Short mmCIF file of C-alpha atoms and ligand atoms in Angstrom, two decimals:
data_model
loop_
_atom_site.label_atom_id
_atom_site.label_comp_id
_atom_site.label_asym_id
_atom_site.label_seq_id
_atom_site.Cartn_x
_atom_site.Cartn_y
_atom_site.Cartn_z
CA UNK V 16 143.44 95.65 87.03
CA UNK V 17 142.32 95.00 83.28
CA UNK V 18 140.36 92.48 82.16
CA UNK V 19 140.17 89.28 80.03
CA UNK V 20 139.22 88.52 76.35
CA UNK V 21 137.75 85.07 76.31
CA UNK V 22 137.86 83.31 72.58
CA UNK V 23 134.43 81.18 72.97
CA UNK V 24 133.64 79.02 70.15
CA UNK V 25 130.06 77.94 69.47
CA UNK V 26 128.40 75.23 67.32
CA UNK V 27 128.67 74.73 63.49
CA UNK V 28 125.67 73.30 63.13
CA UNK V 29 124.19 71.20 66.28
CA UNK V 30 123.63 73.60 69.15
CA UNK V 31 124.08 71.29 71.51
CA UNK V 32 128.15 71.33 70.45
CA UNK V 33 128.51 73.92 72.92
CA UNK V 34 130.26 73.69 76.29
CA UNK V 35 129.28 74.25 79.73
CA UNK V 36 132.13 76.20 80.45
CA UNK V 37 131.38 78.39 77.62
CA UNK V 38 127.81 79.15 78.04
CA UNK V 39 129.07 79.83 82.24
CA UNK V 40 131.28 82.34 80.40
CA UNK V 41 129.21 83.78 78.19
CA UNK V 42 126.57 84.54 81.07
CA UNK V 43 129.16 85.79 83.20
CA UNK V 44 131.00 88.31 81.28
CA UNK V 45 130.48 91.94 80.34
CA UNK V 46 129.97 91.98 76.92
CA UNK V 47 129.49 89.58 73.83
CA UNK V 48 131.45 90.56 70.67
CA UNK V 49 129.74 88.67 67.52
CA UNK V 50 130.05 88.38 64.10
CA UNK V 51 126.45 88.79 63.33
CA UNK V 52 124.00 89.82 66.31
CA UNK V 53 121.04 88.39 64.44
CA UNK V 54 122.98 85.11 63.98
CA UNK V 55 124.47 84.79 68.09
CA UNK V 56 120.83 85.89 68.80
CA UNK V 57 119.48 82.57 68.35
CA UNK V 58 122.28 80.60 69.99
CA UNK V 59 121.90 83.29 73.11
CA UNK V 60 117.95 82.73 73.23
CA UNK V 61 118.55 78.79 73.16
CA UNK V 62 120.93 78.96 76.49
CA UNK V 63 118.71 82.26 78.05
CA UNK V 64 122.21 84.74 77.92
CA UNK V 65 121.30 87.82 78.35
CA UNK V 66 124.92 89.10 78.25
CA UNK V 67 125.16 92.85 76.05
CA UNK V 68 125.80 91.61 72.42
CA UNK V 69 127.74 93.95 70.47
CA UNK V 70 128.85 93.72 66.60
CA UNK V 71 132.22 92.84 65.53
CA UNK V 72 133.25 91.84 62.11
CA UNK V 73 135.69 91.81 59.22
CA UNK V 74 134.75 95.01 58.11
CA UNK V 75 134.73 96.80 61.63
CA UNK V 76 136.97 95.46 63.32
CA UNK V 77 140.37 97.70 62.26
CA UNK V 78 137.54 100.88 63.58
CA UNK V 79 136.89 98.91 66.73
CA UNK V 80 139.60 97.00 68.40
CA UNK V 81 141.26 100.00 70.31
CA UNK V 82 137.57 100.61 71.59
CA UNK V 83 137.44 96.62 72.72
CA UNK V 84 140.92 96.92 74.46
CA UNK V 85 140.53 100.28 76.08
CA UNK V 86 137.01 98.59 77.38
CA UNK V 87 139.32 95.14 78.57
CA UNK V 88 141.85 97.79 80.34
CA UNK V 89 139.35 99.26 82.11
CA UNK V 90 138.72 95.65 84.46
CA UNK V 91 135.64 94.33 82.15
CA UNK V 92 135.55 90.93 80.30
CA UNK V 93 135.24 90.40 76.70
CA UNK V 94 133.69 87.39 74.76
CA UNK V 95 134.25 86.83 71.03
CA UNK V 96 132.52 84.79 69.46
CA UNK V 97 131.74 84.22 65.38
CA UNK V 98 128.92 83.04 63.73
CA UNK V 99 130.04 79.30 64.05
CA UNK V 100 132.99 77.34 65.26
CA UNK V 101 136.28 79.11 66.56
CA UNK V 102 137.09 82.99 66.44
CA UNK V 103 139.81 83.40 64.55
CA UNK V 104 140.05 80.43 62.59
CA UNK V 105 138.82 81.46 59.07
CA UNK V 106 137.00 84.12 60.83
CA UNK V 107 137.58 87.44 63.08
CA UNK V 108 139.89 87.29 66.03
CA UNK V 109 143.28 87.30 65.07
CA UNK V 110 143.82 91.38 65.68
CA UNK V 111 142.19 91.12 68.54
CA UNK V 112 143.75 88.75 70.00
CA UNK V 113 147.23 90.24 69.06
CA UNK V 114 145.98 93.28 70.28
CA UNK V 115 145.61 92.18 73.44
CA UNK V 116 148.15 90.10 73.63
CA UNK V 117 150.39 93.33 72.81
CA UNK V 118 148.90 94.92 75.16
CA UNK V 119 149.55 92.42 78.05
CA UNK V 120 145.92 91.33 78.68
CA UNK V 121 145.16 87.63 79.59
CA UNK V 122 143.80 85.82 76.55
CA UNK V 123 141.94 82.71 76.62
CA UNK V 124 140.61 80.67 74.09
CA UNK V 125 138.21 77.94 75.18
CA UNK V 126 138.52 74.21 73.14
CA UNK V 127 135.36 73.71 71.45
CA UNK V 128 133.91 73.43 67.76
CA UNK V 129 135.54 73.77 65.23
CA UNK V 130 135.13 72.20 61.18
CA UNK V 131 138.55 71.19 60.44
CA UNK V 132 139.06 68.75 63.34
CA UNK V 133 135.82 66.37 62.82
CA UNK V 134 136.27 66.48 58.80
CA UNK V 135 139.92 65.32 59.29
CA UNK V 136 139.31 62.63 61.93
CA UNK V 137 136.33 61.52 59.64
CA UNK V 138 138.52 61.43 56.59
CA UNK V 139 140.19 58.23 57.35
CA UNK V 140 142.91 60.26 55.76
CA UNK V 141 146.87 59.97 57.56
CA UNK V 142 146.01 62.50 60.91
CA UNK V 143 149.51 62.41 62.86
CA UNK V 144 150.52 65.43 60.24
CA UNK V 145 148.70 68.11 58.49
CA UNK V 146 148.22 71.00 57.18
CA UNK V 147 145.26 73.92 57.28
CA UNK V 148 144.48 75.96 53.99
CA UNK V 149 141.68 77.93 55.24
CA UNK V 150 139.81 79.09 52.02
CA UNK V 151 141.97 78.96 48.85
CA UNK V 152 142.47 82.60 46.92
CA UNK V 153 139.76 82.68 44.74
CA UNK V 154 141.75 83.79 41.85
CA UNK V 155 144.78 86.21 42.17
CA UNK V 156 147.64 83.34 43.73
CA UNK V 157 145.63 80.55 43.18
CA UNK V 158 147.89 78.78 40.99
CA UNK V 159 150.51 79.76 42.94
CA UNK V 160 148.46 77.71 45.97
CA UNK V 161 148.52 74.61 44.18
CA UNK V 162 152.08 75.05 43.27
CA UNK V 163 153.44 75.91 46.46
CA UNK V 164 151.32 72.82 47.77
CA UNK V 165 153.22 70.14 45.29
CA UNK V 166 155.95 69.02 47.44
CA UNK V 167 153.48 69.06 50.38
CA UNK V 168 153.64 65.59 52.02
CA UNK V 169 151.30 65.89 54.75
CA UNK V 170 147.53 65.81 54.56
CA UNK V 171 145.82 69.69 53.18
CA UNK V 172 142.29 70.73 54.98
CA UNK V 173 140.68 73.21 52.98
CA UNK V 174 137.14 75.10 53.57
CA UNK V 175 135.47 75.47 50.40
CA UNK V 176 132.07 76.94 48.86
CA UNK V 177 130.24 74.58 47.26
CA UNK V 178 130.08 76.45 44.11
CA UNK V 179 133.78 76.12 43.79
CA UNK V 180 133.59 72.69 44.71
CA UNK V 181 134.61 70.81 41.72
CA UNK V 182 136.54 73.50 40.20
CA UNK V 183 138.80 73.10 43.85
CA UNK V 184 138.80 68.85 42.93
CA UNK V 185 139.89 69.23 39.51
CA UNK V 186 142.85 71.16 40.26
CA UNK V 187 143.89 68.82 42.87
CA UNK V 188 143.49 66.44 40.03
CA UNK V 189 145.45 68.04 37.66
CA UNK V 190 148.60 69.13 40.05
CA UNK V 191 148.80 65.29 41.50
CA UNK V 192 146.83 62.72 40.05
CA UNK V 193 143.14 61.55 39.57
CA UNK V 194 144.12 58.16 42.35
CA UNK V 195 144.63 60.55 44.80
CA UNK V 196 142.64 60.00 48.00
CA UNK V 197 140.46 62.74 48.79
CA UNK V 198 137.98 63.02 51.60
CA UNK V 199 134.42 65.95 51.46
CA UNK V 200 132.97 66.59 54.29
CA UNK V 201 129.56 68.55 54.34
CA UNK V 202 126.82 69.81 56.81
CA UNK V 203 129.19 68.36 59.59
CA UNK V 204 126.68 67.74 63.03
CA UNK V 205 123.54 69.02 60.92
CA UNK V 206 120.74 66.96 59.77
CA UNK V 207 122.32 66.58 56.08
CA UNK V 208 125.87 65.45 57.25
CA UNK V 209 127.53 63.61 54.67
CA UNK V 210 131.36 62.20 53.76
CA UNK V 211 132.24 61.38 50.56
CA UNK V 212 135.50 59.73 50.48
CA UNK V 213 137.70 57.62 47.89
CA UNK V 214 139.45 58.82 44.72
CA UNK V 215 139.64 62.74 43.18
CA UNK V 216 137.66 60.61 40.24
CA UNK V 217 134.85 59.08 42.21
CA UNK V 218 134.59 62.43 43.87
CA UNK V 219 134.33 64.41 41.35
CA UNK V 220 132.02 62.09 39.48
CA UNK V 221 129.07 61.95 42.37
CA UNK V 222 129.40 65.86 42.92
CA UNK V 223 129.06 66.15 39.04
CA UNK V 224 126.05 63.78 39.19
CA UNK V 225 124.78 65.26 42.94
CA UNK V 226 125.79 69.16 43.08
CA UNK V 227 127.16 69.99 46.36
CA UNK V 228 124.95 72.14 48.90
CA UNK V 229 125.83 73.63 52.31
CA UNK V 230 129.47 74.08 54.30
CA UNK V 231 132.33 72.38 52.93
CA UNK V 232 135.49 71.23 53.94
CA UNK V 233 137.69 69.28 51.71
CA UNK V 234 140.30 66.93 53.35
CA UNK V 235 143.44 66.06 50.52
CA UNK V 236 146.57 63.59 51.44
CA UNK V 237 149.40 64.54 49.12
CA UNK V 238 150.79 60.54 49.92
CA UNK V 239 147.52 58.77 49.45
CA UNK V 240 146.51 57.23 46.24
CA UNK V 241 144.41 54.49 45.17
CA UNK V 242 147.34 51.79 45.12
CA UNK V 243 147.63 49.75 41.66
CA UNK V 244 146.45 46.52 43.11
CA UNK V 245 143.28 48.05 44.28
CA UNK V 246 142.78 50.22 40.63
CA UNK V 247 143.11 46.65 38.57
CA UNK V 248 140.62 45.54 41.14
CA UNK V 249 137.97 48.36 40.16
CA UNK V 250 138.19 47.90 36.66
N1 SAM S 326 135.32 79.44 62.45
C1 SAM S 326 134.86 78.29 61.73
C2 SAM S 326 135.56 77.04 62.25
O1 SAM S 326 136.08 77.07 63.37
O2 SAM S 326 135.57 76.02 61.58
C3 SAM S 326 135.00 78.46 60.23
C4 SAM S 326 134.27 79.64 59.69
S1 SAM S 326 134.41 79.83 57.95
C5 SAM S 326 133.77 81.43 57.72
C6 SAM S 326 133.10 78.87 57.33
C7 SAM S 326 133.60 77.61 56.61
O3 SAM S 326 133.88 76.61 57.58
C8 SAM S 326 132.56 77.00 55.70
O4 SAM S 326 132.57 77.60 54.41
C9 SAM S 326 133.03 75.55 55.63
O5 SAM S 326 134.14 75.43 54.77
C10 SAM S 326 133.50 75.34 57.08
N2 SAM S 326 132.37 74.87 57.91
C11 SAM S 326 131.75 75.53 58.90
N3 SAM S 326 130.75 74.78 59.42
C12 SAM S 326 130.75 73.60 58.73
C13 SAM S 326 129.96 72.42 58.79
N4 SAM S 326 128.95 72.29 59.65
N5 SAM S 326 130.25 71.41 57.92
C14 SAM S 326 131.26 71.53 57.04
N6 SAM S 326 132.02 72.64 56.94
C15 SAM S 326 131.78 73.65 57.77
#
C-alpha cells in the first residue's frame, strides 16, 4: 500500500502558530521535505522532531519529485513543509502535490498559517470576495497585471518586497485612483507587526516618510475609496 504526502504548514513568524496536529505529524512520519534545512532546523529543535529532514526547493524540485513519489509508493509518509506558512502557496508544493495526486496517492494538507488570511481579515477591507496575486511579475507582464486587474471588483492580496513597496502603491494609484482604500500589513505575529490602512495617499506618504522593512502583504479593494463626504472632511 503507498503512502501519504502530508502539506504541513508552519509559523510565519510566532512559533507558537503551529498546530498540535501538525507537530503529531511531523514526529510521526518518515521524512521531512523543507525548503531550507537550516531554516526547519530551528522550528524542529523548538518542538524536539527528530523526523529525517531532507531538502526540497524551487530549484530541485523538477530533479526530485519522481524520487519523493517513488519513496510515497513504497508505504512511507511524506511531510512538506516551506520555510513559513503553507506549501504551495507562493512557495514549493504545487508539482508535488499534482504529482501525487496523478499518481493516486492520498494528499492532505493540514489548515494552519498562512499570510494572506490574517492581512485580509485585518484589513477591514470587503472579505466575502477576493482575490490572491501572489507576488506581482517584477517586470516582464507587469503592466499587463495592473491592466488585467482594472475591471477587478473584488478585493486583490498581494505579497510584496519591501523594496518594491511603493513602486507596487503608486501603480495602484495610477490605474484607479489615489482615494482608493488600501490596507499593508507587515511582520504579521512578530514582534514588529504593524497595519497601515486608509488611502493609496496616506499610504504612500508614511512609507515615503518611514521606509518599509520585513514581509509584506498588501491588501487593495478595487470598490473602496475614500467617499467625498469623508475627503471634504480631511481637508
Ligand atoms: N507560504 C507563505 C504563506 O503561506 O503565506 C508565503 C511564502 S512567500 C515566499 C513569502 C511572502 O509571504 C513574503 O514576502 C510576504 O509577502 C508574505 N509573508 C510571509 N510571512 C509574513 C509575515 N509574517 N507578515 C507579512 N507578510 C508575510
Amino acid at each position: 500500500m503507498s503512502g501519504k504526502l502530508f502539506v504541513v504548514p508552519t509559523p510565519i513568524g510566532n512559533l507558537e502558530d503551529i498546530t498540535l496536529r501538525a507537530i503529531r505529524i511531523l514526529k510521526e512520519t518518515d521524512l521531512i521535505l523543507a525548503e531550507d534545512t537550516r531554516t526547519s532546523a530551528v522550528l524542529l529543535k523548538h518542538y524536539q522532531i527528530s523526523t529525517r529532514l531532507e531538502s526540497f526547493h524551487k530549484f530541485n524540485e523538477h530533479k526530485k519529485v519522481e524520487h519523493y513519489t517513488d519513496i510515497i509508493q513504497s508505504g512511507k509518509n511524506i511531510a512538506l513543509i516551506s520555510d513559513a506558512g503553507t506549501p504551495s502557496i507562493s512557495d514549493p508544493g504545487y508539482l508535488i502535490v499534482k504529482a501525487c495526486v496523478d499518481a493516486g496517492f492520498e494528499v492532505e494538507c493540514l489548515p494552519g498559517a498562512t499570510a494572506f488570511v490574517p492581512a485580509l481579515v485585518n484589513s477591514g477591507l470587503p472579505s466575502e470576495r477576493f482575490i490572491f496575486e501572489g507576488f506581482l511579475p517584477q517586470k516582464k507582464g507587469r503592466n499587463k497585471r495592473f491592466d488585467q486587474l482594472k475591471g477587478e471588483d473584488r478585493t486583490i492580496i498581494f505579497y510584496e518586497s519591501p523594496f518594491r513597496l511603493i513602486k507596487t502603491l503608486e501603480q495602484l494609484a495610477e490605474n484607479f485612483s489615489l482615494q482608493h482604500k488600501v490596507s499593508v500589513a507587515r511582520e504579521l505575529s512578530k514582534i514588529h507587526e504593524e497595519n497601515q490602512r486608509g488611502t493609496l495617499e496616506e499610504v504612500i506618504a508614511h512609507y515615503k516618510s518611514h521606509p518599509p522593512k520585513g514581509e509584506i502583504v498588501v491588501v487593495f479593494c478595487p470598490r473602496a475609496r475614500m467617499s467625498e463626504h469623508e475627503q471634504n472632511d480631511s481637508e
